[in-house]
Coordinates of C-alpha atoms and ligand atoms in Angstrom, one line a residue:
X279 CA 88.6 110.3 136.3
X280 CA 85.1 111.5 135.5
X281 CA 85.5 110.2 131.8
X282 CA 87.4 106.8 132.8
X283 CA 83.8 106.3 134.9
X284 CA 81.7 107.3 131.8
X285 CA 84.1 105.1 129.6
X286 CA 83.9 102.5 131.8
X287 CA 80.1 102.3 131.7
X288 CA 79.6 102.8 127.9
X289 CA 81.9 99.2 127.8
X290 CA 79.7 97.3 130.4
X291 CA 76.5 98.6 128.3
X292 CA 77.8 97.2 125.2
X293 CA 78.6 94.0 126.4
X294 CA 76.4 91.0 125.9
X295 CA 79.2 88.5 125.8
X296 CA 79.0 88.8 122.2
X297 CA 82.3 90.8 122.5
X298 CA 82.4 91.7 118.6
X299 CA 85.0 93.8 117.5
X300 CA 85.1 93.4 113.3
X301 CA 83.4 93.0 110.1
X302 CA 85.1 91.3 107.2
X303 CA 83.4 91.8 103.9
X304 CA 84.5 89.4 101.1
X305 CA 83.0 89.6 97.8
X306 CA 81.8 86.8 96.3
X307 CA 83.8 84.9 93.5
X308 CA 84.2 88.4 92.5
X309 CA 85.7 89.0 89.2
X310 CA 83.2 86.0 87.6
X311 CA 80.1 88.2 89.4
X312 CA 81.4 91.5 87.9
X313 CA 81.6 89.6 84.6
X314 CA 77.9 88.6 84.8
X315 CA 76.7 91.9 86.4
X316 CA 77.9 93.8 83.2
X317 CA 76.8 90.9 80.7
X318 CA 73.5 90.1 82.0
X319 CA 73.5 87.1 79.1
X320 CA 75.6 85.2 81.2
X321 CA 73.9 85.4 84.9
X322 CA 73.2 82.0 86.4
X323 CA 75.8 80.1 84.0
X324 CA 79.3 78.6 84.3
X325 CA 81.5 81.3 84.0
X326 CA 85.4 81.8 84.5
X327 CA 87.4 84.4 84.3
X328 CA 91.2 84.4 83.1
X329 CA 94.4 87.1 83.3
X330 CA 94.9 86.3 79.4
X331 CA 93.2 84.2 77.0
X332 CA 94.8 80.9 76.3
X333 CA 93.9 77.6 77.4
X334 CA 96.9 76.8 79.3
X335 CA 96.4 79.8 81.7
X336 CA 94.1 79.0 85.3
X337 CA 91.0 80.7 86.1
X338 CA 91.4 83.9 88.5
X339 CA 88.0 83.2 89.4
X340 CA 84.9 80.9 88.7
X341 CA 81.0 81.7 89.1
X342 CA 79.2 79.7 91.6
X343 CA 77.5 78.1 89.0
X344 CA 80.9 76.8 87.9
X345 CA 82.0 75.9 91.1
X346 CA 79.3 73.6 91.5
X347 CA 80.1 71.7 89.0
X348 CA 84.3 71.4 90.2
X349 CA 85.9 74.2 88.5
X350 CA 87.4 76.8 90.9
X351 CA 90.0 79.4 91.3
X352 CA 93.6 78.0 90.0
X353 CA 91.4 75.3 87.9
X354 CA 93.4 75.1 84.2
X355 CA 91.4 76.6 81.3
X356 CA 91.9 73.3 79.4
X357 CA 90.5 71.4 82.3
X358 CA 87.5 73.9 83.2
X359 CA 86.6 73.2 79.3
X360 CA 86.7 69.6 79.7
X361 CA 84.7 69.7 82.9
X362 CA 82.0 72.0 81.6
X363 CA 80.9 71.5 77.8
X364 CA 80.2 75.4 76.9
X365 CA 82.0 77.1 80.0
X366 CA 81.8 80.6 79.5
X367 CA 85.5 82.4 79.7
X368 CA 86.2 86.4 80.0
X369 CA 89.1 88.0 80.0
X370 CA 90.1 89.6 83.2
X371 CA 89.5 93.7 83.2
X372 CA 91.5 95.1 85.7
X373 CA 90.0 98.6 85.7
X374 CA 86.4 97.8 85.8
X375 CA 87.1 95.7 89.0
X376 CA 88.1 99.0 90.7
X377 CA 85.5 101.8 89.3
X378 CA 83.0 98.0 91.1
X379 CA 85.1 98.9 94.1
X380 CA 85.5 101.5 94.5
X381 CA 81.3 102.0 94.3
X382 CA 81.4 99.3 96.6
X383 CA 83.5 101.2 99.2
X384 CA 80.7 104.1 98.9
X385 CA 78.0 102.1 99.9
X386 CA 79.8 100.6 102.9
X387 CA 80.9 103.9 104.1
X388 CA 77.5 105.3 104.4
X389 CA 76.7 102.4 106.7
X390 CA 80.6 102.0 108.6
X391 CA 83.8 103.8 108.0
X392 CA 86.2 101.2 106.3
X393 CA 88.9 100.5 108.8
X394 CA 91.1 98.8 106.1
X395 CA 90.6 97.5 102.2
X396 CA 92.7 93.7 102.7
X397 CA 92.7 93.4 98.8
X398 CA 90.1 94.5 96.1
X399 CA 87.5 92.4 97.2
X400 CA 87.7 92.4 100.9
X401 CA 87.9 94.9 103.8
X402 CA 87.4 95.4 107.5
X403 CA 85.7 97.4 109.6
X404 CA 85.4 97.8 113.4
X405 CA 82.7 98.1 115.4
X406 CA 81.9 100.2 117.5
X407 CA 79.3 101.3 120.4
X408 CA 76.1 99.1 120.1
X409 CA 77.3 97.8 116.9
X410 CA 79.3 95.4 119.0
X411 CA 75.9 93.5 119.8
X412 CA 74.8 90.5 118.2
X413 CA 71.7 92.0 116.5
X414 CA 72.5 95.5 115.6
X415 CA 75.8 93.9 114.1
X416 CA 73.7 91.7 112.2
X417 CA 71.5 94.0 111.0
X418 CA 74.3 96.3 110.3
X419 CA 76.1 93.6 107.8
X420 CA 72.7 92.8 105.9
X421 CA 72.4 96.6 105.4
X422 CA 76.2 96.4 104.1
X423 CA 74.8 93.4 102.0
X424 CA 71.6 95.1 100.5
X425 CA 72.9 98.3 99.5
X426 CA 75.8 96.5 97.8
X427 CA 73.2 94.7 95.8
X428 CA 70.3 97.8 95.1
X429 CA 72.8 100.3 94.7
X430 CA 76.4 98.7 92.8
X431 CA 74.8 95.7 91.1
X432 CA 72.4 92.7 91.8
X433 CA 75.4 90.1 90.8
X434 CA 77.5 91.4 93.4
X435 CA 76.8 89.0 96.4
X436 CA 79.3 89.1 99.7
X437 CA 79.7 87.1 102.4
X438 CA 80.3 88.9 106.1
X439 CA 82.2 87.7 109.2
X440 CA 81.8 89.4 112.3
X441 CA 83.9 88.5 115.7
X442 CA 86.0 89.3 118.1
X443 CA 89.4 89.3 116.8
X444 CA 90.0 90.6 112.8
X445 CA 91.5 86.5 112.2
X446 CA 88.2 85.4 113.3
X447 CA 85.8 87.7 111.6
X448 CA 87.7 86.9 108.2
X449 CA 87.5 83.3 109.4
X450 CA 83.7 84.0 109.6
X451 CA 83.2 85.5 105.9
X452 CA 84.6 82.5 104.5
X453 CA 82.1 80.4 106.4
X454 CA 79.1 80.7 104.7
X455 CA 79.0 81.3 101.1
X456 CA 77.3 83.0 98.7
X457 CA 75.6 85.9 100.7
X458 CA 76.4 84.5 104.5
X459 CA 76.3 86.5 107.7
X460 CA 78.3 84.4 110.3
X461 CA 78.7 85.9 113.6
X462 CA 81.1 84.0 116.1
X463 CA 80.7 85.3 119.7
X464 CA 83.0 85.4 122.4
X465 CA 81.1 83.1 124.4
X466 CA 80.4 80.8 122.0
X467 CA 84.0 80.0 121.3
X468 CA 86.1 77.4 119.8
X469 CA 82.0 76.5 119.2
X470 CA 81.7 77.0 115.4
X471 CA 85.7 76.6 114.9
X472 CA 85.5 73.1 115.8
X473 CA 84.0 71.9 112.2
X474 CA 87.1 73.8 110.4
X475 CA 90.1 72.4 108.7
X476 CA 93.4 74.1 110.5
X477 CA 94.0 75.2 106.9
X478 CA 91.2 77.3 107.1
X479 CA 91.9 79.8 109.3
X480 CA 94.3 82.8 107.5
X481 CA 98.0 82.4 108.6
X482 CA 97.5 79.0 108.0
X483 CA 99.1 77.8 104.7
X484 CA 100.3 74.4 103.3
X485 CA 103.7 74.9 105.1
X486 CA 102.4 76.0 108.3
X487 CA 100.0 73.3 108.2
X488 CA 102.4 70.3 107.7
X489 CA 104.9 72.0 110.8
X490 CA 101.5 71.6 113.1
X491 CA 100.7 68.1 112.3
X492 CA 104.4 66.9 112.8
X493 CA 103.9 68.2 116.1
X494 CA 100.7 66.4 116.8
X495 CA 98.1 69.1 115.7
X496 CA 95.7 68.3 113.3
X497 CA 92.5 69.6 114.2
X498 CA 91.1 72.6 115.3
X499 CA 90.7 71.4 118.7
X500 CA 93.8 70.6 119.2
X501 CA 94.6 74.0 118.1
X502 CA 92.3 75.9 120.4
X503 CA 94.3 74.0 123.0
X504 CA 97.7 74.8 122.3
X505 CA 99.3 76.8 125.1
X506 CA 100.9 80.7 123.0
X507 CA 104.0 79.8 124.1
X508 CA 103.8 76.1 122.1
X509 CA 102.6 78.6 119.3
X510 CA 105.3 80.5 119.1
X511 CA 107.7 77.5 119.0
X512 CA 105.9 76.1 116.0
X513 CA 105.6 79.2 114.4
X514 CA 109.7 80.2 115.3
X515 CA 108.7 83.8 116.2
X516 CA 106.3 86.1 117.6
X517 CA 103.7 85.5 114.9
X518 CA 102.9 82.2 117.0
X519 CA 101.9 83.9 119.9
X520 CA 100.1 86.8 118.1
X521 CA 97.5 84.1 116.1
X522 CA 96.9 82.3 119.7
X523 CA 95.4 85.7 121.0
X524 CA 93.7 86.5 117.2
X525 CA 92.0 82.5 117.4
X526 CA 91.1 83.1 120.9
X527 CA 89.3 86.6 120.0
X528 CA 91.7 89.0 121.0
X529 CA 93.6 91.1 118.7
X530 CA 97.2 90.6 118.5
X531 CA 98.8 94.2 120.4
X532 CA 100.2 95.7 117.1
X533 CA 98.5 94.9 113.6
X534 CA 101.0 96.5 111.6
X535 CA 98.1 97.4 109.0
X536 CA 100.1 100.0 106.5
X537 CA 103.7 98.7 106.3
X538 CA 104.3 99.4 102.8
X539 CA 108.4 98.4 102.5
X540 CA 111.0 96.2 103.8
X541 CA 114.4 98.2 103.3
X542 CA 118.1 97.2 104.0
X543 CA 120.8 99.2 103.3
X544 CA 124.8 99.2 103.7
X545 CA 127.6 102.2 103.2
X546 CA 130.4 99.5 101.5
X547 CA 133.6 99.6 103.4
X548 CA 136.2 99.8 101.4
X549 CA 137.3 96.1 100.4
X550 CA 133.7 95.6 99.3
X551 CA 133.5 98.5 96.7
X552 CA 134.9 96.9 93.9
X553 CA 131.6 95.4 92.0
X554 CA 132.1 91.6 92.5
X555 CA 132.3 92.2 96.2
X556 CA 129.6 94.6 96.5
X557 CA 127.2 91.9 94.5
X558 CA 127.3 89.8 97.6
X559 CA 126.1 92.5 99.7
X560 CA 123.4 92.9 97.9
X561 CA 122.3 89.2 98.1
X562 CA 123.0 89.4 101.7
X563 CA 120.8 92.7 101.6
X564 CA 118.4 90.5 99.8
X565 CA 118.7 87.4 102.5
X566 CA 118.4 89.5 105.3
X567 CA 114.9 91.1 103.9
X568 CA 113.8 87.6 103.5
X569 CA 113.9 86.4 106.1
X570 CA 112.4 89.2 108.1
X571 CA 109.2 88.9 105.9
X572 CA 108.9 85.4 107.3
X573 CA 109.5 86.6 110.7
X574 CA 107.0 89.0 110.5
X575 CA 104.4 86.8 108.6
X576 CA 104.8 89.1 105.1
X577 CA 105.2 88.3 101.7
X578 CA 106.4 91.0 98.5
X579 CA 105.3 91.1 95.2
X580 CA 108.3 93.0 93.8
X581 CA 112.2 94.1 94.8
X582 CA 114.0 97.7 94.2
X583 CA 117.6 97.7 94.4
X584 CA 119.0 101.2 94.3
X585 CA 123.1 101.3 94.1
X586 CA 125.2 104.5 94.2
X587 CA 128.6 104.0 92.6
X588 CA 131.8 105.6 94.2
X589 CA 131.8 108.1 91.6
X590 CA 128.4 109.1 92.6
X591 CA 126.5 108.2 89.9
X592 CA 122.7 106.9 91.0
X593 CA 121.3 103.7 89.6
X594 CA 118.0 102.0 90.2
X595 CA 116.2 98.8 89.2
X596 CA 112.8 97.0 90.0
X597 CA 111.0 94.4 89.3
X598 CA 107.7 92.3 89.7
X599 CA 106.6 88.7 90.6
X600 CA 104.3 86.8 92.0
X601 CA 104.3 87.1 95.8
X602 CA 106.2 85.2 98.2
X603 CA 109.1 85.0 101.2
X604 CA 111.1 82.6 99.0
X605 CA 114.8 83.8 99.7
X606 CA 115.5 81.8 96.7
X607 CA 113.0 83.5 94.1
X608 CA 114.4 87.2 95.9
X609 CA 118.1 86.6 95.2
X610 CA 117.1 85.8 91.3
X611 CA 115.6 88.9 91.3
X612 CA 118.2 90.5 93.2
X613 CA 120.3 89.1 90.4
X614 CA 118.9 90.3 87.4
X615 CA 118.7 93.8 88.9
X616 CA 122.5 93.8 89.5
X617 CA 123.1 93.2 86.0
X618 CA 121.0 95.7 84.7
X619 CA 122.4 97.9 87.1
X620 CA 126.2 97.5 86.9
X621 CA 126.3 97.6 83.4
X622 CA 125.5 101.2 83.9
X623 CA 127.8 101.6 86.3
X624 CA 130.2 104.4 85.2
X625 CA 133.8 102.9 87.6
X626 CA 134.6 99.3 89.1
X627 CA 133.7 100.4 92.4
X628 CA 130.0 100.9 94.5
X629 CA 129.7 103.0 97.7
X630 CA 126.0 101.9 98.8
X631 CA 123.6 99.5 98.2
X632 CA 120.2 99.4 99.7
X633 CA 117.5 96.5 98.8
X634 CA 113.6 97.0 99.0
X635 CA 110.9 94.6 99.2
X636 CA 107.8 96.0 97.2
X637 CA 104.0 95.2 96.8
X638 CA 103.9 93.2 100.5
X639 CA 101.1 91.5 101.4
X640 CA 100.5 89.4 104.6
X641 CA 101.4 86.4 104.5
X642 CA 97.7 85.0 105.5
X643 CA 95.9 87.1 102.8
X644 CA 94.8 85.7 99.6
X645 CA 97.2 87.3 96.5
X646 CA 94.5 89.5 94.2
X647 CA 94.5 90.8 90.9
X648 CA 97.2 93.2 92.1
X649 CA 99.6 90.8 92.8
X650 CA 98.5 87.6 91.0
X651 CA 100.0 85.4 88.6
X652 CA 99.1 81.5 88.6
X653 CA 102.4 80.2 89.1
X654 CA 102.3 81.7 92.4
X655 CA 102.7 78.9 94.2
X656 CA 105.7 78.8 96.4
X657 CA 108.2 75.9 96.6
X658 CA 107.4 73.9 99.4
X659 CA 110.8 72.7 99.8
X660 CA 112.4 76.2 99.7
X661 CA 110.3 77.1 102.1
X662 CA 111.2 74.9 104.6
X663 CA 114.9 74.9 104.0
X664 CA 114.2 78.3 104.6
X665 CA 112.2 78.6 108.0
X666 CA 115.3 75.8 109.1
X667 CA 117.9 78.4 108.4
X668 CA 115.9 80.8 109.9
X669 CA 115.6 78.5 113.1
X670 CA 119.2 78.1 113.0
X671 CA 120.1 81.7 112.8
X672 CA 117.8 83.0 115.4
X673 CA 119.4 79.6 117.8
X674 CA 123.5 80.4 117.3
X675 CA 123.7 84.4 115.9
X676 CA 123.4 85.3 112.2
X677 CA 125.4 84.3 109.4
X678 CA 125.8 80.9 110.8
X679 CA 124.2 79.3 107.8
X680 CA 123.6 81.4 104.6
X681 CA 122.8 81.3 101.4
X682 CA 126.0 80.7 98.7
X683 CA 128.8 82.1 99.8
X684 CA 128.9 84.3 103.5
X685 CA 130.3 87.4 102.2
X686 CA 132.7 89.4 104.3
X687 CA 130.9 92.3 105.7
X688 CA 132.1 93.3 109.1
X689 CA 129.4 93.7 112.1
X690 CA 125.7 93.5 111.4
X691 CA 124.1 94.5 108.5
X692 CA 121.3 97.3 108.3
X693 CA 119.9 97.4 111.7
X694 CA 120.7 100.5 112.3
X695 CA 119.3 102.9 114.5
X696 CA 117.4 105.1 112.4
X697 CA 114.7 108.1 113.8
X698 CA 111.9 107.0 112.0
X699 CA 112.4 103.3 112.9
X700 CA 113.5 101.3 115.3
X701 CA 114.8 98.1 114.9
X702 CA 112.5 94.8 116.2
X703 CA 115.1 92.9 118.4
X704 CA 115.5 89.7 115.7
X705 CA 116.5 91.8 113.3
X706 CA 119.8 91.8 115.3
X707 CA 120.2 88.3 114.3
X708 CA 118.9 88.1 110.8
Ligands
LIG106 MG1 86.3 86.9 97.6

């Protein structure tokens, strides 16, 4: 009871109202400011930089220099030229952006541990004690700031967010740009929010954005005023409710923050072993991962189908692209795997299949060098034949409407009751 007291009063002296929980570092335009830290030649010019050198490739990243003058991330080299006479363009490199960050990492550590690296040029830390005040917080992220600059390199600006809730403190980072401190209090919310785009807050996307304004919402008041219940209508899941508590500065209860895989599996029954059968589980396999990324706001970067054929033989595939939820893009993939794999198969018959999403990412994080390509755009239209589906499953039981053919496997599929995992509910209808 004693410690509850003590606990009790540490809270109350650390609260000014402020409430802040996080700090979100982003670097700034970071690959083009690595580019110019090691080639001091071109600091303070237009500079992109690209994943291979051709002019029909987009920039992975501009300099502020060539953002000012309309030439930003996802811009087409052949444009950027047109737009800048003389634009400067380097050739992505990969492993130099990771000795920087890694450095980088260093230098926050001795200030805050590092509660979570969101991609290479962004992570999250939580605060703590007195650091949850306004101004030792603040002083606390110019520290962060400084040493980055003295002791890594002077190109290598960041912005910082600090808040209540992690969505806000990244929300925050993105505010002010280059080198920005933006510190939204508790008591000073929706305040700030109210000069944002929807779009800009992570979770947000294109898709998300048009299902809000056919429901009326288009700004962020409007938003802020949205009951979590109408959230998680709009959102068709839990997700909703979770980004009303993040946007009004409270942490969603569980931040899954190190879910790695997405894994179905099925022992065939009999009449699906022989292999033209056992293909259609595997798309279904496939489906069924799908659509619990969407559910739980995740995208994958990859998928690893493992098959073991009913003379025991074990056969594996995987595969790479750029990220997404697209059902649609994962059964493609799904399909080329199956070929490679069957081919090897040594019978006509498979006993197991089990399906993998790799490389995931949250859906509200920006894809990086690890999981970039620029065509990773997804299909709009896809996607929303998709979340309909998904509506319609969750309404009237799974399997109502699928994707091709509904193949014939008898009771649900992978939800099983494992003892390292157990199920979320709608999985039970996936
Ligand atoms: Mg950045």
């Amino acid at each position: 009871m004693a410690q509850n007291a003590d606990t009790t009063e540490l809270d109350e002296r650390w609260r000014d109202g402020a409430e802040l929980r996080w700090l979100y570092l982003d670097m700034n335009s970071y690959f083009a400011s690595c580019a110019q830290q090691d080639e001091p030649a071109i600091r303070g010019k237009p500079v992109i930089v690209v994943p291979v050198m051709s002019d029909y490739t987009c920039a992975i990243a501009a300099s502020y220099q060539a953002k000012a003058l309309g030439v930003k991330t996802g811009t087409q080299v052949k444009e950027a030229r047109e737009k800048i006479p003389g634009l400067i363009v380097r050739e992505a490199r990969p492993d130099r952006y990771v000795e920087l960050h890694n450095k980088i990492l260093e230098q926050i550590d001795h200030v805050i541990p590092v509660e979570k690296v969101c991609s290479i040029d962004e992570v999250v830390c939580r605060l703590m004690g007195p650091q949850c005040l306004e101004a030792p917080a603040r002083a606390l992220g110019h520290r962060i700031q400084r040493r980055i600059l003295e002791n890594v390199g002077e190109c290598l600006t960041s912005s910082i967010g600090i808040a209540p809730s992690r969505l806000l403190a990244k929300t925050a980072a993105d505010m002010k740009k280059p080198l920005g401190l933006t510190v939204l209090r508790q008591d000073q919310l929706p305040g700030a929010l109210l000069d944002l785009d929807i779009d800009e807050f992570a979770g947000i996307g294109r898709s998300m954005k048009m299902r809000l304004n056919k429901v009326g919402v288009e700004t962020v008041r409007e938003l802020w005023d949205m009951s979590p219940s109408r959230m998680r209508q709009v959102w068709r899941g839990i997700m909703g409710e979770n980004f009303w508590y993040a946007l009004h500065g409270t942490d969603p209860p569980e931040i899954e923050t190190h879910r790695a895989s997405i894994t179905h599996g099925h022992v065939l029954a009999q009449e699906l072993r022989p292999v033209e059968h056992a293909r259609g589980v595997a798309r279904r396999l496939t489906a069924k991962c799908g659509s619990r990324l969407r559910r739980m706001g995740y995208k994958c970067g990859g998928l690893h189908i493992y098959l073991r054929g009913a003379d025991g033989e074990k056969l594996e595939a995987a595969t790479r692209f750029a990220v997404t939820s697209d059902s649609f893009r994962m059964l493609q993939a799904c399909d080329e795997l199956w070929a490679q794999c069957a081919r090897k198969l040594k019978g006509p018959r498979v006993k197991q299949i089990v399906v993998t999403c790799l490389h995931l990412l949250e859906a509200g994080m920006k894809p990086d060098l690890f999981g970039w390509t620029p065509e990773g755009e997804e299909d709009g239209r896809h996607m929303n034949l998709l979340s309909a589906l998904d509506g319609i499953n969750q309404r009237f039981g799974k399997d109502k409407v699928t994707i091709g053919p509904p193949t014939k496997m008898h009771g649900f599929v992978g939800a099983k009751i494992a003892f390292n995992r157990i199920p979320e509910q709608p999985e039970f209808w996936e």
